[in-house]
Coordinates of C-alpha atoms in Angstrom, one line a residue:
M1 CA 49.4 -17.0 52.9
L2 CA 48.3 -16.1 49.3
A3 CA 50.7 -15.2 46.5
T4 CA 49.0 -11.9 46.3
D5 CA 49.7 -11.3 49.9
L6 CA 53.4 -12.3 49.4
A7 CA 53.8 -9.9 46.5
D8 CA 53.2 -6.9 48.9
K9 CA 55.4 -8.2 51.7
P10 CA 58.8 -6.6 52.1
V11 CA 61.9 -8.7 52.2
A12 CA 62.5 -8.1 55.9
A13 CA 60.1 -6.5 58.4
G14 CA 60.6 -2.8 58.9
R15 CA 63.1 -2.5 56.0
S16 CA 62.4 0.6 53.9
V17 CA 63.1 1.0 50.2
A18 CA 66.9 1.0 49.9
H19 CA 69.1 3.5 48.2
S20 CA 70.9 2.3 45.1
S21 CA 74.2 1.9 46.9
E22 CA 72.7 -1.0 48.8
Y23 CA 72.5 -3.1 45.6
L24 CA 75.2 -4.5 43.5
L25 CA 72.9 -5.0 40.5
E26 CA 69.5 -3.3 39.7
I27 CA 67.1 -4.0 36.9
E28 CA 64.1 -1.8 36.3
G29 CA 61.4 -1.7 33.7
I30 CA 63.0 -4.3 31.4
R31 CA 61.0 -5.4 28.4
K32 CA 62.2 -7.9 25.8
E33 CA 60.3 -8.8 22.7
F34 CA 60.8 -11.6 20.2
P35 CA 58.8 -12.0 17.0
G36 CA 55.3 -12.8 18.1
V37 CA 55.9 -12.9 21.8
V38 CA 56.8 -10.6 24.8
A39 CA 59.3 -12.5 26.8
L40 CA 59.6 -9.9 29.6
D41 CA 57.3 -7.1 30.5
D42 CA 58.3 -4.3 32.9
V43 CA 60.5 -6.6 35.0
Q44 CA 62.5 -5.6 38.0
F45 CA 65.3 -7.4 39.9
R46 CA 67.8 -6.4 42.6
L47 CA 70.9 -8.2 43.8
R48 CA 72.7 -7.4 47.1
P49 CA 76.4 -8.0 47.4
G50 CA 77.3 -11.0 49.5
T51 CA 73.9 -12.8 49.0
V52 CA 72.5 -15.7 47.1
H53 CA 69.4 -14.6 45.2
A54 CA 67.3 -17.5 43.8
L55 CA 65.3 -16.9 40.6
M56 CA 62.1 -19.0 40.5
G57 CA 59.4 -19.6 37.9
E58 CA 57.9 -22.0 35.5
N59 CA 59.6 -22.8 32.2
G60 CA 58.9 -19.8 29.9
A61 CA 58.5 -17.4 32.9
G62 CA 61.3 -15.3 31.6
K63 CA 64.2 -16.3 34.0
S64 CA 66.7 -17.3 31.3
T65 CA 65.8 -14.3 29.1
L66 CA 66.5 -11.9 32.0
M67 CA 69.8 -13.7 32.8
K68 CA 70.9 -13.5 29.2
I69 CA 70.2 -9.7 29.3
I70 CA 72.3 -9.4 32.4
A71 CA 75.0 -11.5 30.8
G72 CA 75.1 -9.3 27.7
I73 CA 73.7 -12.0 25.3
Y74 CA 70.4 -10.2 24.7
T75 CA 69.7 -6.5 24.5
P76 CA 66.4 -5.3 26.1
N77 CA 63.9 -3.3 24.1
R78 CA 63.6 -0.9 27.0
G79 CA 64.5 -0.6 30.7
T80 CA 67.6 0.2 32.7
M81 CA 70.3 -1.8 34.4
R82 CA 72.6 -0.4 37.0
L83 CA 75.8 -2.1 38.2
R84 CA 77.4 -0.8 41.4
G85 CA 75.0 2.2 41.3
E86 CA 76.0 3.2 37.7
E87 CA 73.8 2.8 34.7
I88 CA 75.3 0.3 32.2
Q89 CA 74.5 -1.0 28.8
L90 CA 76.0 -4.3 27.8
T91 CA 76.7 -5.2 24.2
S92 CA 78.1 -8.7 24.4
P93 CA 79.0 -11.5 26.9
L94 CA 82.6 -10.3 26.7
D95 CA 81.4 -6.8 27.7
A96 CA 79.6 -8.4 30.7
L97 CA 82.7 -10.3 31.8
E98 CA 84.9 -7.2 31.6
N99 CA 82.3 -5.5 33.8
G100 CA 82.4 -8.3 36.4
I101 CA 79.4 -10.4 35.4
A102 CA 79.8 -14.1 34.7
M103 CA 77.2 -16.7 33.8
I104 CA 77.4 -20.5 34.1
H105 CA 74.9 -21.9 31.7
Q106 CA 72.7 -25.0 32.2
E107 CA 74.1 -26.4 29.0
L108 CA 77.9 -26.4 29.5
N109 CA 80.0 -24.8 26.9
L110 CA 83.6 -26.1 27.4
M111 CA 85.8 -27.2 24.5
N112 CA 86.3 -31.0 24.7
Y113 CA 89.7 -31.3 23.0
M114 CA 91.4 -28.6 25.1
T115 CA 92.8 -29.0 28.6
I116 CA 91.0 -27.7 31.7
A117 CA 93.6 -24.9 32.0
E118 CA 93.2 -23.9 28.3
N119 CA 89.5 -23.7 28.7
I120 CA 89.7 -21.5 31.8
W121 CA 92.2 -19.0 30.5
I122 CA 91.2 -19.0 26.8
R123 CA 91.9 -15.5 25.3
R124 CA 93.7 -14.6 28.6
E125 CA 96.6 -17.0 28.4
P126 CA 99.7 -15.8 30.3
T127 CA 102.7 -15.3 27.9
N128 CA 106.4 -15.3 28.2
A129 CA 108.9 -12.6 27.2
L130 CA 108.7 -13.8 23.6
G131 CA 105.0 -13.5 23.4
F132 CA 104.3 -17.3 23.5
V133 CA 101.8 -18.9 25.8
D134 CA 103.4 -19.8 29.1
H135 CA 101.9 -23.2 29.8
K136 CA 103.6 -23.6 33.1
A137 CA 102.3 -20.3 34.4
M138 CA 98.8 -21.2 33.1
R139 CA 98.9 -24.6 34.8
D140 CA 100.1 -22.9 38.1
K141 CA 97.4 -20.3 37.9
T142 CA 94.8 -23.1 37.5
A143 CA 96.2 -25.1 40.3
D144 CA 96.0 -22.0 42.6
L145 CA 92.4 -21.4 41.6
F146 CA 91.5 -25.0 42.2
K147 CA 93.2 -24.9 45.6
R148 CA 91.2 -21.9 46.5
L149 CA 87.9 -23.6 45.5
N150 CA 88.9 -27.0 46.8
I151 CA 88.6 -28.6 43.4
K152 CA 90.7 -31.7 42.9
L153 CA 91.3 -31.9 39.2
D154 CA 94.4 -32.0 37.0
P155 CA 94.7 -28.7 35.1
E156 CA 96.3 -30.7 32.2
A157 CA 93.4 -33.2 31.8
K158 CA 91.4 -33.0 28.6
V159 CA 87.8 -31.8 29.1
E160 CA 86.5 -34.8 27.1
V161 CA 87.5 -37.2 29.9
L162 CA 85.6 -35.3 32.6
T163 CA 82.2 -36.3 34.0
V164 CA 79.4 -33.8 33.8
A165 CA 79.9 -32.9 37.5
E166 CA 83.6 -32.2 36.9
R167 CA 82.8 -30.1 33.9
Q168 CA 80.4 -28.1 36.1
M169 CA 83.2 -27.4 38.5
V170 CA 85.5 -26.2 35.7
E171 CA 82.8 -23.8 34.5
I172 CA 82.5 -22.5 38.1
A173 CA 86.3 -22.1 38.3
K174 CA 86.3 -20.3 35.0
A175 CA 83.7 -17.8 36.1
V176 CA 85.5 -17.2 39.4
S177 CA 88.7 -16.6 37.5
Y178 CA 87.3 -13.4 36.1
D179 CA 87.0 -12.0 39.6
S180 CA 83.4 -11.3 38.9
D181 CA 81.2 -9.4 41.3
V182 CA 78.0 -11.0 39.9
L183 CA 77.9 -14.7 39.2
I184 CA 74.8 -16.3 37.5
M185 CA 74.3 -20.0 38.0
D186 CA 71.6 -21.7 35.8
E187 CA 70.5 -25.1 37.2
P188 CA 74.1 -25.9 38.5
T189 CA 73.1 -29.1 40.3
S190 CA 71.0 -30.8 37.7
A191 CA 73.6 -33.5 37.1
L192 CA 75.4 -33.6 40.5
T193 CA 75.3 -36.2 43.2
D194 CA 74.5 -35.2 46.8
R195 CA 78.2 -35.1 47.7
E196 CA 78.9 -32.9 44.7
V197 CA 76.0 -30.6 45.5
N198 CA 77.4 -30.2 49.1
H199 CA 80.8 -29.3 47.6
L200 CA 79.2 -26.8 45.2
F201 CA 77.3 -25.2 48.2
E202 CA 80.6 -24.9 50.1
I203 CA 82.0 -23.0 47.1
V204 CA 78.9 -20.8 46.9
R205 CA 79.0 -20.0 50.6
D206 CA 82.7 -19.0 50.3
L207 CA 82.0 -16.8 47.3
R208 CA 79.1 -15.2 49.2
A209 CA 81.4 -14.5 52.2
R210 CA 83.7 -12.7 49.8
G211 CA 81.0 -10.3 48.8
I212 CA 80.1 -11.8 45.5
G213 CA 76.4 -11.5 44.5
I214 CA 75.1 -14.8 43.2
V215 CA 72.0 -15.3 41.1
Y216 CA 70.9 -18.9 41.4
I217 CA 68.3 -20.4 39.1
T218 CA 66.8 -23.7 40.2
H219 CA 63.6 -25.7 40.2
K220 CA 64.6 -27.6 43.3
M221 CA 62.8 -26.2 46.4
N222 CA 65.2 -27.9 48.9
E223 CA 68.1 -26.0 47.4
L224 CA 66.2 -22.7 47.7
F225 CA 65.9 -23.0 51.4
E226 CA 69.4 -24.4 51.9
I227 CA 71.5 -21.9 50.0
A228 CA 69.4 -18.8 49.0
D229 CA 69.1 -15.7 51.2
E230 CA 66.1 -14.4 49.2
F231 CA 64.3 -15.2 46.0
S232 CA 62.3 -13.5 43.2
V233 CA 59.5 -15.1 41.3
F234 CA 58.5 -14.6 37.7
R235 CA 55.4 -15.7 35.9
D236 CA 54.5 -15.4 32.2
G237 CA 57.3 -12.8 31.7
Q238 CA 56.3 -10.6 34.6
Y239 CA 57.7 -10.0 38.0
V240 CA 55.6 -11.4 40.9
G241 CA 57.6 -10.6 44.0
T242 CA 60.8 -10.8 46.1
H243 CA 61.0 -12.3 49.6
A244 CA 63.4 -13.6 52.2
S245 CA 63.6 -17.4 52.0
S246 CA 62.9 -17.6 55.7
D247 CA 59.6 -15.8 55.3
V248 CA 57.7 -18.3 53.2
T249 CA 56.9 -22.0 52.8
R250 CA 57.3 -24.3 49.8
D251 CA 53.6 -24.1 49.1
D252 CA 53.8 -20.3 49.1
I253 CA 56.5 -20.3 46.4
I254 CA 54.6 -22.8 44.2
R255 CA 51.4 -20.6 44.4
M256 CA 53.5 -17.6 43.3
M257 CA 55.1 -19.5 40.5
V258 CA 52.1 -21.1 38.9
G259 CA 49.3 -18.8 40.1
R260 CA 47.3 -21.8 41.5
E261 CA 47.5 -24.7 44.0
I262 CA 49.2 -27.9 43.1
T263 CA 47.6 -30.4 45.5
D264 CA 49.4 -33.5 44.2
M265 CA 52.8 -33.6 42.7
F266 CA 52.6 -37.3 42.1
P267 CA 49.1 -38.1 40.8
K268 CA 49.5 -41.9 40.6
Q269 CA 46.4 -43.4 39.1
E270 CA 45.3 -46.9 39.8
A271 CA 46.4 -49.1 36.9
K272 CA 45.7 -52.7 36.1
I273 CA 49.0 -54.4 36.0
G274 CA 48.9 -56.9 33.1
E275 CA 51.2 -59.4 31.5
I276 CA 54.9 -59.0 31.0
V277 CA 55.5 -56.9 27.9
L278 CA 59.3 -56.5 28.1
S279 CA 61.7 -58.9 29.6
V280 CA 65.5 -58.4 29.8
E281 CA 67.8 -61.2 30.9
G282 CA 71.5 -61.2 31.5
L283 CA 72.2 -58.0 29.5
S284 CA 75.9 -57.1 29.7
I285 CA 78.4 -54.8 28.2
P286 CA 81.7 -55.7 30.0
G287 CA 83.2 -52.7 31.7
T288 CA 79.9 -50.8 31.7
F289 CA 77.2 -53.1 33.3
E290 CA 76.9 -56.8 34.0
D291 CA 74.1 -59.3 34.1
V292 CA 71.1 -56.9 34.2
T293 CA 67.8 -58.8 34.4
F294 CA 64.4 -57.2 34.8
D295 CA 60.9 -57.2 33.3
V296 CA 58.1 -54.7 32.9
R297 CA 54.4 -55.4 32.7
A298 CA 51.6 -53.6 30.9
G299 CA 50.3 -50.7 33.0
E300 CA 53.4 -50.8 35.3
I301 CA 55.8 -48.0 36.0
L302 CA 59.2 -49.5 36.8
G303 CA 61.4 -46.8 38.4
M304 CA 65.2 -47.1 38.0
A305 CA 67.1 -45.6 40.9
G306 CA 70.8 -45.3 41.7
L307 CA 73.6 -42.8 42.2
V308 CA 75.6 -41.2 39.5
G309 CA 77.7 -43.9 37.9
A310 CA 75.1 -46.6 38.4
K311 CA 74.9 -47.0 34.6
R312 CA 71.1 -46.9 34.4
S313 CA 71.2 -44.8 31.3
A314 CA 73.6 -47.2 29.6
V315 CA 71.1 -50.1 30.3
V316 CA 68.1 -48.3 28.8
E317 CA 70.1 -47.1 25.8
T318 CA 71.1 -50.7 25.2
V319 CA 67.5 -51.9 25.4
F320 CA 66.6 -49.2 22.8
G321 CA 69.4 -50.2 20.5
I322 CA 71.6 -47.2 20.9
R323 CA 74.3 -49.4 22.4
S324 CA 75.2 -53.0 21.5
A325 CA 75.1 -55.6 24.2
E326 CA 77.7 -58.4 24.2
K327 CA 75.5 -60.8 26.1
G328 CA 71.9 -61.1 27.1
T329 CA 68.4 -61.4 25.6
I330 CA 65.5 -59.1 25.1
T331 CA 62.0 -60.5 24.9
I332 CA 58.8 -58.7 23.9
D333 CA 55.4 -60.3 24.4
G334 CA 57.1 -63.7 25.1
E335 CA 59.1 -63.6 21.8
Q336 CA 62.9 -63.1 21.8
V337 CA 63.8 -60.1 19.6
S338 CA 66.9 -58.7 18.1
I339 CA 67.3 -54.9 18.6
S340 CA 70.4 -53.5 17.0
S341 CA 69.2 -50.0 16.4
P342 CA 66.5 -47.5 17.5
N343 CA 64.6 -48.3 14.3
D344 CA 64.3 -51.9 15.5
A345 CA 63.1 -50.8 18.9
M346 CA 60.5 -48.4 17.4
A347 CA 59.3 -51.2 15.2
H348 CA 58.6 -53.2 18.3
G349 CA 56.5 -50.4 19.9
M350 CA 59.2 -48.7 22.0
A351 CA 59.9 -45.0 22.5
F352 CA 62.8 -43.5 24.3
L353 CA 63.2 -40.0 25.9
T354 CA 66.9 -39.4 26.1
E355 CA 68.6 -38.0 29.2
D356 CA 70.5 -35.2 27.3
R357 CA 68.1 -33.2 25.2
K358 CA 70.8 -31.0 23.8
E359 CA 73.3 -33.6 22.6
T360 CA 71.0 -36.5 21.7
G361 CA 67.4 -35.2 21.7
C362 CA 66.8 -32.0 19.9
F363 CA 67.6 -31.2 16.3
L364 CA 68.6 -27.6 17.3
Q365 CA 68.6 -26.1 13.8
L366 CA 65.1 -27.4 13.1
N367 CA 61.8 -25.8 14.2
I368 CA 59.4 -27.1 16.8
L369 CA 57.0 -28.8 14.4
E370 CA 59.9 -30.6 12.6
N371 CA 61.3 -31.8 15.9
M372 CA 57.9 -33.0 17.2
Q373 CA 56.8 -34.8 14.1
I374 CA 60.1 -36.5 13.1
A375 CA 59.5 -39.9 14.8
V376 CA 56.0 -40.4 13.5
L377 CA 56.0 -38.7 10.1
T378 CA 56.9 -41.6 7.9
Q379 CA 54.9 -44.1 10.0
K380 CA 51.5 -42.4 9.6
Y381 CA 51.6 -39.1 7.7
V382 CA 53.3 -39.8 4.3
K383 CA 51.2 -41.2 1.5
A384 CA 52.3 -41.6 -2.1
G385 CA 55.5 -39.8 -1.2
F386 CA 53.6 -36.7 0.1
V387 CA 53.4 -35.4 3.7
Q388 CA 49.9 -34.9 5.0
E389 CA 50.8 -31.6 6.5
E390 CA 47.4 -30.6 7.8
A391 CA 46.9 -33.9 9.6
V392 CA 50.3 -34.0 11.2
R393 CA 50.1 -30.3 12.3
K394 CA 46.7 -31.0 13.9
V395 CA 48.0 -33.8 16.1
C396 CA 51.1 -31.8 17.0
E397 CA 48.9 -28.8 18.0
E398 CA 46.9 -31.1 20.2
M399 CA 50.0 -32.4 21.9
K400 CA 51.3 -28.8 22.3
D401 CA 48.2 -27.9 24.2
I402 CA 48.3 -31.0 26.3
L403 CA 51.8 -30.4 27.4
R404 CA 51.4 -26.6 27.6
I405 CA 54.4 -25.9 25.4
K406 CA 55.0 -22.1 25.3
T407 CA 56.0 -20.9 21.9
P408 CA 54.8 -18.1 19.5
D409 CA 54.4 -20.6 16.7
F410 CA 55.6 -24.0 15.4
H411 CA 58.1 -22.4 13.0
E412 CA 60.3 -21.1 15.9
A413 CA 63.7 -22.9 16.1
I414 CA 63.7 -25.3 19.0
E415 CA 67.0 -23.9 20.2
N416 CA 65.2 -20.7 21.1
L417 CA 62.9 -22.4 23.6
S418 CA 63.7 -22.7 27.3
G419 CA 65.2 -26.1 28.4
G420 CA 61.9 -27.1 29.9
N421 CA 59.9 -26.4 26.8
Q422 CA 62.5 -28.3 24.7
Q423 CA 61.9 -31.3 27.0
K424 CA 58.2 -31.1 26.5
V425 CA 58.6 -31.1 22.7
L426 CA 60.7 -34.3 23.0
I427 CA 58.0 -35.9 25.2
A428 CA 55.4 -34.9 22.6
R429 CA 57.5 -36.5 19.8
W430 CA 57.5 -39.9 21.5
L431 CA 53.9 -39.8 22.7
L432 CA 52.8 -39.2 19.1
T433 CA 54.2 -42.7 18.2
K434 CA 51.7 -44.2 20.7
P435 CA 54.2 -46.6 22.2
R436 CA 53.5 -49.8 24.1
I437 CA 56.8 -49.5 25.9
L438 CA 57.9 -46.1 27.0
I439 CA 61.4 -45.5 28.4
L440 CA 61.9 -42.1 30.1
D441 CA 65.4 -41.1 31.1
E442 CA 65.2 -38.2 33.6
P443 CA 61.9 -37.0 32.2
T444 CA 61.5 -33.9 34.4
R445 CA 65.1 -32.7 34.6
G446 CA 65.2 -29.0 34.2
I447 CA 61.4 -28.7 34.3
D448 CA 59.5 -26.5 36.6
V449 CA 57.2 -27.7 39.4
G450 CA 53.9 -27.1 37.5
A451 CA 55.1 -28.9 34.4
K452 CA 56.4 -31.7 36.5
A453 CA 53.0 -32.4 37.9
E454 CA 51.5 -32.3 34.4
I455 CA 54.0 -34.8 33.1
H456 CA 53.6 -37.1 36.1
R457 CA 49.8 -37.0 35.5
L458 CA 50.4 -37.8 31.8
V459 CA 52.7 -40.7 32.6
S460 CA 50.3 -42.1 35.1
S461 CA 47.4 -41.9 32.6
L462 CA 49.6 -43.7 30.0
A463 CA 50.2 -46.5 32.5
A464 CA 46.4 -46.7 33.2
E465 CA 46.0 -47.2 29.5
G466 CA 48.3 -50.2 29.6
V467 CA 51.6 -48.7 28.5
A468 CA 54.6 -50.4 30.1
I469 CA 56.9 -47.6 31.4
I470 CA 60.5 -47.6 32.5
M471 CA 61.5 -44.3 34.3
V472 CA 65.0 -43.5 35.2
S473 CA 65.2 -40.6 37.7
S474 CA 67.8 -39.1 40.0
E475 CA 65.0 -37.4 42.1
M476 CA 64.0 -39.7 44.9
P477 CA 60.5 -38.2 45.5
E478 CA 59.8 -38.8 41.8
V479 CA 61.0 -42.4 41.9
L480 CA 59.0 -43.1 45.1
G481 CA 55.9 -41.2 44.1
M482 CA 55.5 -42.6 40.6
S483 CA 56.8 -46.2 40.6
D484 CA 54.9 -49.4 41.1
R485 CA 58.3 -51.1 41.6
V486 CA 61.8 -49.7 42.0
M487 CA 64.9 -51.3 40.5
V488 CA 68.1 -50.1 42.1
M489 CA 71.5 -50.2 40.5
H490 CA 75.1 -49.6 41.8
E491 CA 78.1 -49.4 39.4
G492 CA 76.5 -51.4 36.7
R493 CA 74.9 -54.1 38.8
V494 CA 71.3 -54.6 39.8
T495 CA 71.3 -54.6 43.6
G496 CA 67.6 -55.2 44.3
F497 CA 63.9 -54.5 43.6
L498 CA 61.4 -52.9 45.9
N499 CA 57.6 -52.9 45.6
R500 CA 55.8 -49.6 46.0
D501 CA 54.7 -50.4 49.6
E502 CA 58.2 -51.2 50.8
A503 CA 60.2 -48.5 49.0
D504 CA 61.3 -45.5 50.9
Q505 CA 64.4 -43.3 50.8
V506 CA 66.4 -45.3 53.3
S507 CA 65.8 -48.7 51.6
V508 CA 66.5 -47.3 48.1
M509 CA 69.7 -45.6 49.3
D510 CA 70.8 -48.7 51.1
L511 CA 70.6 -50.7 47.8
A512 CA 72.1 -47.8 45.8
A513 CA 75.3 -47.7 47.9
R514 CA 76.0 -51.5 47.9

């Protein structure tokens, strides 16, 4: 079935165009312009009550822009929005909340030094007869909310001590606390374990049964078929089509999203595996990880697998000098080295793509060009104290084209890009340093299916050129599809290594759960 065929197919056979009362939320003819770019052009979207409606599309397709319009963050240049059949114009996120629309952002926005209860009820705190905040009432309301959602957290706990998954649950509880009719979830499972995803889906099904309409943004195809009733696809800021999840296949959706076939998600090239480039022996930070030993060869992709809490990120951060090890040695090209900072690591030919692009990757107030060039600028493009602006811009433009980074120009602030395009800028930053050892921590998190294939192809070609690559990934297909060897960790210990021909989901999970 072709994407063009799908675009003309109704959501359910025999269903006629519905009257407005059938829909909880309706978007028609929405256009949104930013300087130099049209983000949305004549877009439509409809959400039925008591359904989960997935929103699909590549990074830069316009999904987040549309959701920010629905959530009152952006104002459209033209078009109409109807809520419960009535036309509405939202002027702020608070306006949206007061009208029953809540959004859980991909980048969580809780306040670390406040308690869970204080975060949930901020600006709506219950008060006593004297007008002071009634902390007991607030705690009790939070406990009742958590009981309803089957969330087992202490309302008095500080947010700063919570895991990412626990913070995600708090965000969900906060959104539900507004008794919203429309709930927007932007990549809600990106940092959750399988067990936590199952819990989230239980909450989503309960909310759906109560008549809440849920807009669910995801790049994970398996989630689409498990939780969504229907889906809409956007491409290049335009609406492509809406269909029942049961009517299409994974390949159909990919064709709609990218406008082309993707025949190989994991284009692993043959690479000559050379000598050991990096060797780590007995690396330890007591209380975090213990006695980690591994090596990586030229042209090899070493995948690091494990469940949340395995401490894979802590290990690679230590190798790159972000953390300090108490024990262990690091050897490069047969020579023991001392790496006490990222500058030391870079001097030895290392590059490191961080797991958290918002907190430790992007300089959000700087523009795209500044973010991309920052790691290589003083190495190659400063002479006699002057920046060779034309030369550095040229190589950055080339990298922008290779990674298909969507932006009107290089002077746009990186914080205005979609999460996936931010990730591509960070990848470009490190590739410009031409590393001999490349560490990638969750390189395709939050990136669409088309961009994932492009990044996999790029990583594979780098390995074929002799780069030694360490790739941390929570996505099992990515680990199995890209790795020459898989190193598995569990709670700070290495539990085993698997060669490519013996690694499968069962064997990896067996080691990950030890």
